[in-house]
Amino acid sequence: MDEARKITILGIGNSLYSDEGLGVQILPRLQEALKDIGNLEFVDGTTEGMQLLGPVEATRSLIIIDAVNAGKDPGTQIRLEKEEIPSFNGIKMSVHQIGFQEVVSAAQLRDRLPERMVMFGIQPASLDLGTELSETVQSAVPELIGRIRRQLREWREV
């Protein structure tokens, strides 16, 4: 894999709490939908916390997929650029869980953030115990996949 052109797609979340599992749940669908695009690395981040520091620091281009609580209507698409990501946090299911915000902060402190970084997410409709995405979020997934595809095309054209 050409490391300079590699793009890492990191799905994060807890798949035991409905929409909180968005990033992990859609990784297989993304792999299928993007199989025509080369040099992609897919990382299932589940709730790994600081163990995600390695994959984050090892790429120049990173797309993160997560449920994002931005106070919007359920199902709303969220896109955050590199500078905006530390100010947002994925949804923590407990006070002990290390969020992706801490991973970004650690990479930033070590001056090893990816050159290009975008977070795509959907405002959750349900955080209830359950392994399925809500209908609201499920219906927003095709648009999310389209947005990720457009982002990949944009980066490859540069």
PDB file of C-alpha atoms in Angstrom:
ATOM      1  CA  MET A   1       0.000   0.000   0.000  1.00  0.00           C
ATOM      2  CA  ASP A   2       1.335   3.416  -0.986  1.00  0.00           C
ATOM      3  CA  GLU A   3       1.561   5.001   2.470  1.00  0.00           C
ATOM      4  CA  ALA A   4       1.668   8.545   1.080  1.00  0.00           C
ATOM      5  CA  ARG A   5      -1.673   8.087  -0.702  1.00  0.00           C
ATOM      6  CA  LYS A   6      -3.311   5.755   1.820  1.00  0.00           C
ATOM      7  CA  ILE A   7      -6.539   7.008   3.346  1.00  0.00           C
ATOM      8  CA  THR A   8      -7.635   5.499   6.642  1.00  0.00           C
ATOM      9  CA  ILE A   9     -11.338   5.167   7.401  1.00  0.00           C
ATOM     10  CA  LEU A  10     -11.908   4.722  11.110  1.00  0.00           C
ATOM     11  CA  GLY A  11     -15.292   3.647  12.408  1.00  0.00           C
ATOM     12  CA  ILE A  12     -15.761   4.241  16.124  1.00  0.00           C
ATOM     13  CA  GLY A  13     -18.572   3.632  18.546  1.00  0.00           C
ATOM     14  CA  ASN A  14     -20.209   1.128  20.830  1.00  0.00           C
ATOM     15  CA  SER A  15     -22.403  -1.260  18.867  1.00  0.00           C
ATOM     16  CA  LEU A  16     -24.315  -2.301  22.007  1.00  0.00           C
ATOM     17  CA  TYR A  17     -26.130   1.043  22.194  1.00  0.00           C
ATOM     18  CA  SER A  18     -28.109   1.377  18.975  1.00  0.00           C
ATOM     19  CA  ASP A  19     -27.021   4.524  17.060  1.00  0.00           C
ATOM     20  CA  GLU A  20     -23.826   4.896  19.118  1.00  0.00           C
ATOM     21  CA  GLY A  21     -22.548   1.952  17.029  1.00  0.00           C
ATOM     22  CA  LEU A  22     -22.875   3.841  13.732  1.00  0.00           C
ATOM     23  CA  GLY A  23     -19.163   4.018  12.877  1.00  0.00           C
ATOM     24  CA  VAL A  24     -18.584   0.326  13.518  1.00  0.00           C
ATOM     25  CA  GLN A  25     -21.889  -0.863  12.053  1.00  0.00           C
ATOM     26  CA  ILE A  26     -21.404   0.731   8.634  1.00  0.00           C
ATOM     27  CA  LEU A  27     -17.771  -0.302   8.043  1.00  0.00           C
ATOM     28  CA  PRO A  28     -18.749  -3.493   6.130  1.00  0.00           C
ATOM     29  CA  ARG A  29     -21.191  -1.491   3.986  1.00  0.00           C
ATOM     30  CA  LEU A  30     -18.492   1.101   3.308  1.00  0.00           C
ATOM     31  CA  GLN A  31     -15.962  -1.557   2.327  1.00  0.00           C
ATOM     32  CA  GLU A  32     -18.453  -2.902  -0.209  1.00  0.00           C
ATOM     33  CA  ALA A  33     -19.526   0.550  -1.468  1.00  0.00           C
ATOM     34  CA  LEU A  34     -15.925   1.766  -1.837  1.00  0.00           C
ATOM     35  CA  LYS A  35     -14.295  -1.402  -3.199  1.00  0.00           C
ATOM     36  CA  ASP A  36     -13.612   0.396  -6.492  1.00  0.00           C
ATOM     37  CA  ILE A  37     -11.387   2.930  -4.687  1.00  0.00           C
ATOM     38  CA  GLY A  38      -7.886   1.705  -3.967  1.00  0.00           C
ATOM     39  CA  ASN A  39      -5.445   2.406  -1.168  1.00  0.00           C
ATOM     40  CA  LEU A  40      -8.019   2.530   1.629  1.00  0.00           C
ATOM     41  CA  GLU A  41      -7.481   1.099   5.093  1.00  0.00           C
ATOM     42  CA  PHE A  42     -10.557   0.347   7.199  1.00  0.00           C
ATOM     43  CA  VAL A  43     -10.139   0.319  10.985  1.00  0.00           C
ATOM     44  CA  ASP A  44     -12.815  -0.964  13.356  1.00  0.00           C
ATOM     45  CA  GLY A  45     -12.279   1.271  16.374  1.00  0.00           C
ATOM     46  CA  THR A  46     -15.170  -0.019  18.497  1.00  0.00           C
ATOM     47  CA  THR A  47     -14.483   1.540  21.900  1.00  0.00           C
ATOM     48  CA  GLU A  48     -10.707   1.100  21.886  1.00  0.00           C
ATOM     49  CA  GLY A  49      -9.834   4.485  23.421  1.00  0.00           C
ATOM     50  CA  MET A  50      -6.129   5.314  23.395  1.00  0.00           C
ATOM     51  CA  GLN A  51      -5.289   2.215  21.335  1.00  0.00           C
ATOM     52  CA  LEU A  52      -6.573   4.224  18.370  1.00  0.00           C
ATOM     53  CA  LEU A  53      -3.615   6.592  18.694  1.00  0.00           C
ATOM     54  CA  GLY A  54      -1.486   4.276  16.520  1.00  0.00           C
ATOM     55  CA  PRO A  55      -3.791   4.209  13.481  1.00  0.00           C
ATOM     56  CA  VAL A  56      -4.495   7.939  13.827  1.00  0.00           C
ATOM     57  CA  GLU A  57      -0.809   8.856  13.881  1.00  0.00           C
ATOM     58  CA  ALA A  58       0.125   6.383  11.124  1.00  0.00           C
ATOM     59  CA  THR A  59      -1.844   8.046   8.321  1.00  0.00           C
ATOM     60  CA  ARG A  60      -1.754  11.337   6.476  1.00  0.00           C
ATOM     61  CA  SER A  61      -5.457  11.261   5.599  1.00  0.00           C
ATOM     62  CA  LEU A  62      -8.111  10.163   8.066  1.00  0.00           C
ATOM     63  CA  ILE A  63     -11.881   9.890   7.847  1.00  0.00           C
ATOM     64  CA  ILE A  64     -13.623   9.185  11.149  1.00  0.00           C
ATOM     65  CA  ILE A  65     -17.193   7.905  11.308  1.00  0.00           C
ATOM     66  CA  ASP A  66     -19.102   8.188  14.563  1.00  0.00           C
ATOM     67  CA  ALA A  67     -22.424   9.114  16.090  1.00  0.00           C
ATOM     68  CA  VAL A  68     -22.078  12.813  16.863  1.00  0.00           C
ATOM     69  CA  ASN A  69     -24.233  14.629  19.367  1.00  0.00           C
ATOM     70  CA  ALA A  70     -24.361  18.126  17.899  1.00  0.00           C
ATOM     71  CA  GLY A  71     -27.759  18.972  19.367  1.00  0.00           C
ATOM     72  CA  LYS A  72     -29.413  18.634  15.936  1.00  0.00           C
ATOM     73  CA  ASP A  73     -32.502  16.734  14.851  1.00  0.00           C
ATOM     74  CA  PRO A  74     -32.029  12.935  14.841  1.00  0.00           C
ATOM     75  CA  GLY A  75     -30.699  11.739  11.497  1.00  0.00           C
ATOM     76  CA  THR A  76     -28.943  15.036  10.686  1.00  0.00           C
ATOM     77  CA  GLN A  77     -25.662  14.630   8.804  1.00  0.00           C
ATOM     78  CA  ILE A  78     -22.628  16.082  10.596  1.00  0.00           C
ATOM     79  CA  ARG A  79     -19.280  16.924   8.976  1.00  0.00           C
ATOM     80  CA  LEU A  80     -16.406  18.295  11.032  1.00  0.00           C
ATOM     81  CA  GLU A  81     -13.074  19.459   9.675  1.00  0.00           C
ATOM     82  CA  LYS A  82      -9.787  18.750  11.436  1.00  0.00           C
ATOM     83  CA  GLU A  83      -9.817  21.905  13.576  1.00  0.00           C
ATOM     84  CA  GLU A  84     -13.408  21.341  14.696  1.00  0.00           C
ATOM     85  CA  ILE A  85     -12.994  17.742  15.845  1.00  0.00           C
ATOM     86  CA  PRO A  86     -11.351  18.340  19.254  1.00  0.00           C
ATOM     87  CA  SER A  87     -14.250  20.574  20.280  1.00  0.00           C
ATOM     88  CA  PHE A  88     -16.762  17.791  19.612  1.00  0.00           C
ATOM     89  CA  ASN A  89     -16.958  14.488  21.346  1.00  0.00           C
ATOM     90  CA  GLY A  90     -18.469  11.187  20.434  1.00  0.00           C
ATOM     91  CA  ILE A  91     -21.096  10.036  22.843  1.00  0.00           C
ATOM     92  CA  LYS A  92     -19.605   8.647  26.035  1.00  0.00           C
ATOM     93  CA  MET A  93     -21.615   5.861  27.559  1.00  0.00           C
ATOM     94  CA  SER A  94     -19.810   6.170  30.891  1.00  0.00           C
ATOM     95  CA  VAL A  95     -17.579   8.679  32.652  1.00  0.00           C
ATOM     96  CA  HIS A  96     -14.729   6.143  32.542  1.00  0.00           C
ATOM     97  CA  GLN A  97     -14.705   5.783  28.766  1.00  0.00           C
ATOM     98  CA  ILE A  98     -11.923   7.590  26.929  1.00  0.00           C
ATOM     99  CA  GLY A  99     -13.427   9.392  23.979  1.00  0.00           C
ATOM    100  CA  PHE A 100     -11.948  10.053  20.578  1.00  0.00           C
ATOM    101  CA  GLN A 101     -11.400  13.647  21.686  1.00  0.00           C
ATOM    102  CA  GLU A 102      -8.635  12.434  24.007  1.00  0.00           C
ATOM    103  CA  VAL A 103      -7.009  10.489  21.154  1.00  0.00           C
ATOM    104  CA  VAL A 104      -7.018  13.622  18.971  1.00  0.00           C
ATOM    105  CA  SER A 105      -5.598  15.687  21.834  1.00  0.00           C
ATOM    106  CA  ALA A 106      -2.785  13.176  22.426  1.00  0.00           C
ATOM    107  CA  ALA A 107      -1.850  13.105  18.715  1.00  0.00           C
ATOM    108  CA  GLN A 108      -1.949  16.901  18.682  1.00  0.00           C
ATOM    109  CA  LEU A 109       0.349  17.128  21.723  1.00  0.00           C
ATOM    110  CA  ARG A 110       2.779  14.777  19.997  1.00  0.00           C
ATOM    111  CA  ASP A 111       2.508  16.860  16.784  1.00  0.00           C
ATOM    112  CA  ARG A 112       1.391  13.757  14.886  1.00  0.00           C
ATOM    113  CA  LEU A 113      -2.133  14.574  13.706  1.00  0.00           C
ATOM    114  CA  PRO A 114      -2.925  13.496  10.142  1.00  0.00           C
ATOM    115  CA  GLU A 115      -2.509  16.268   7.565  1.00  0.00           C
ATOM    116  CA  ARG A 116      -6.108  15.813   6.452  1.00  0.00           C
ATOM    117  CA  MET A 117      -8.813  14.757   8.865  1.00  0.00           C
ATOM    118  CA  VAL A 118     -12.607  14.861   8.571  1.00  0.00           C
ATOM    119  CA  MET A 119     -15.247  13.384  10.851  1.00  0.00           C
ATOM    120  CA  PHE A 120     -18.550  12.278   9.381  1.00  0.00           C
ATOM    121  CA  GLY A 121     -21.425  11.443  11.640  1.00  0.00           C
ATOM    122  CA  ILE A 122     -25.126  11.358  12.129  1.00  0.00           C
ATOM    123  CA  GLN A 123     -27.051  12.833  15.037  1.00  0.00           C
ATOM    124  CA  PRO A 124     -28.352   9.754  16.913  1.00  0.00           C
ATOM    125  CA  ALA A 125     -32.042   9.082  17.408  1.00  0.00           C
ATOM    126  CA  SER A 126     -31.590   6.331  20.010  1.00  0.00           C
ATOM    127  CA  LEU A 127     -28.906   5.339  22.493  1.00  0.00           C
ATOM    128  CA  ASP A 128     -30.987   2.537  23.962  1.00  0.00           C
ATOM    129  CA  LEU A 129     -29.454  -0.859  24.579  1.00  0.00           C
ATOM    130  CA  GLY A 130     -29.616  -2.721  21.270  1.00  0.00           C
ATOM    131  CA  THR A 131     -27.404  -3.794  18.392  1.00  0.00           C
ATOM    132  CA  GLU A 132     -29.440  -2.307  15.525  1.00  0.00           C
ATOM    133  CA  LEU A 133     -29.344   1.258  14.259  1.00  0.00           C
ATOM    134  CA  SER A 134     -32.604   3.186  14.612  1.00  0.00           C
ATOM    135  CA  GLU A 135     -34.725   3.551  11.471  1.00  0.00           C
ATOM    136  CA  THR A 136     -33.937   7.282  11.443  1.00  0.00           C
ATOM    137  CA  VAL A 137     -30.175   6.754  11.384  1.00  0.00           C
ATOM    138  CA  GLN A 138     -30.413   3.712   9.108  1.00  0.00           C
ATOM    139  CA  SER A 139     -32.249   5.806   6.502  1.00  0.00           C
ATOM    140  CA  ALA A 140     -29.487   8.462   6.686  1.00  0.00           C
ATOM    141  CA  VAL A 141     -26.662   5.947   6.038  1.00  0.00           C
ATOM    142  CA  PRO A 142     -26.825   5.973   2.183  1.00  0.00           C
ATOM    143  CA  GLU A 143     -26.348   9.751   2.167  1.00  0.00           C
ATOM    144  CA  LEU A 144     -23.462   9.385   4.616  1.00  0.00           C
ATOM    145  CA  ILE A 145     -21.762   6.837   2.343  1.00  0.00           C
ATOM    146  CA  GLY A 146     -22.221   9.223  -0.596  1.00  0.00           C
ATOM    147  CA  ARG A 147     -20.645  12.069   1.356  1.00  0.00           C
ATOM    148  CA  ILE A 148     -17.649   9.900   2.273  1.00  0.00           C
ATOM    149  CA  ARG A 149     -17.247   8.856  -1.382  1.00  0.00           C
ATOM    150  CA  ARG A 150     -17.249  12.531  -2.455  1.00  0.00           C
ATOM    151  CA  GLN A 151     -14.648  13.355   0.208  1.00  0.00           C
ATOM    152  CA  LEU A 152     -12.385  10.557  -1.043  1.00  0.00           C
ATOM    153  CA  ARG A 153     -12.731  11.779  -4.629  1.00  0.00           C
ATOM    154  CA  GLU A 154     -11.915  15.338  -3.545  1.00  0.00           C
ATOM    155  CA  TRP A 155      -8.780  14.249  -1.702  1.00  0.00           C
ATOM    156  CA  ARG A 156      -7.610  12.068  -4.590  1.00  0.00           C
ATOM    157  CA  GLU A 157      -7.953  14.959  -7.043  1.00  0.00           C
ATOM    158  CA  VAL A 158      -5.625  17.196  -5.033  1.00  0.00           C
TER     159      VAL A 158
END
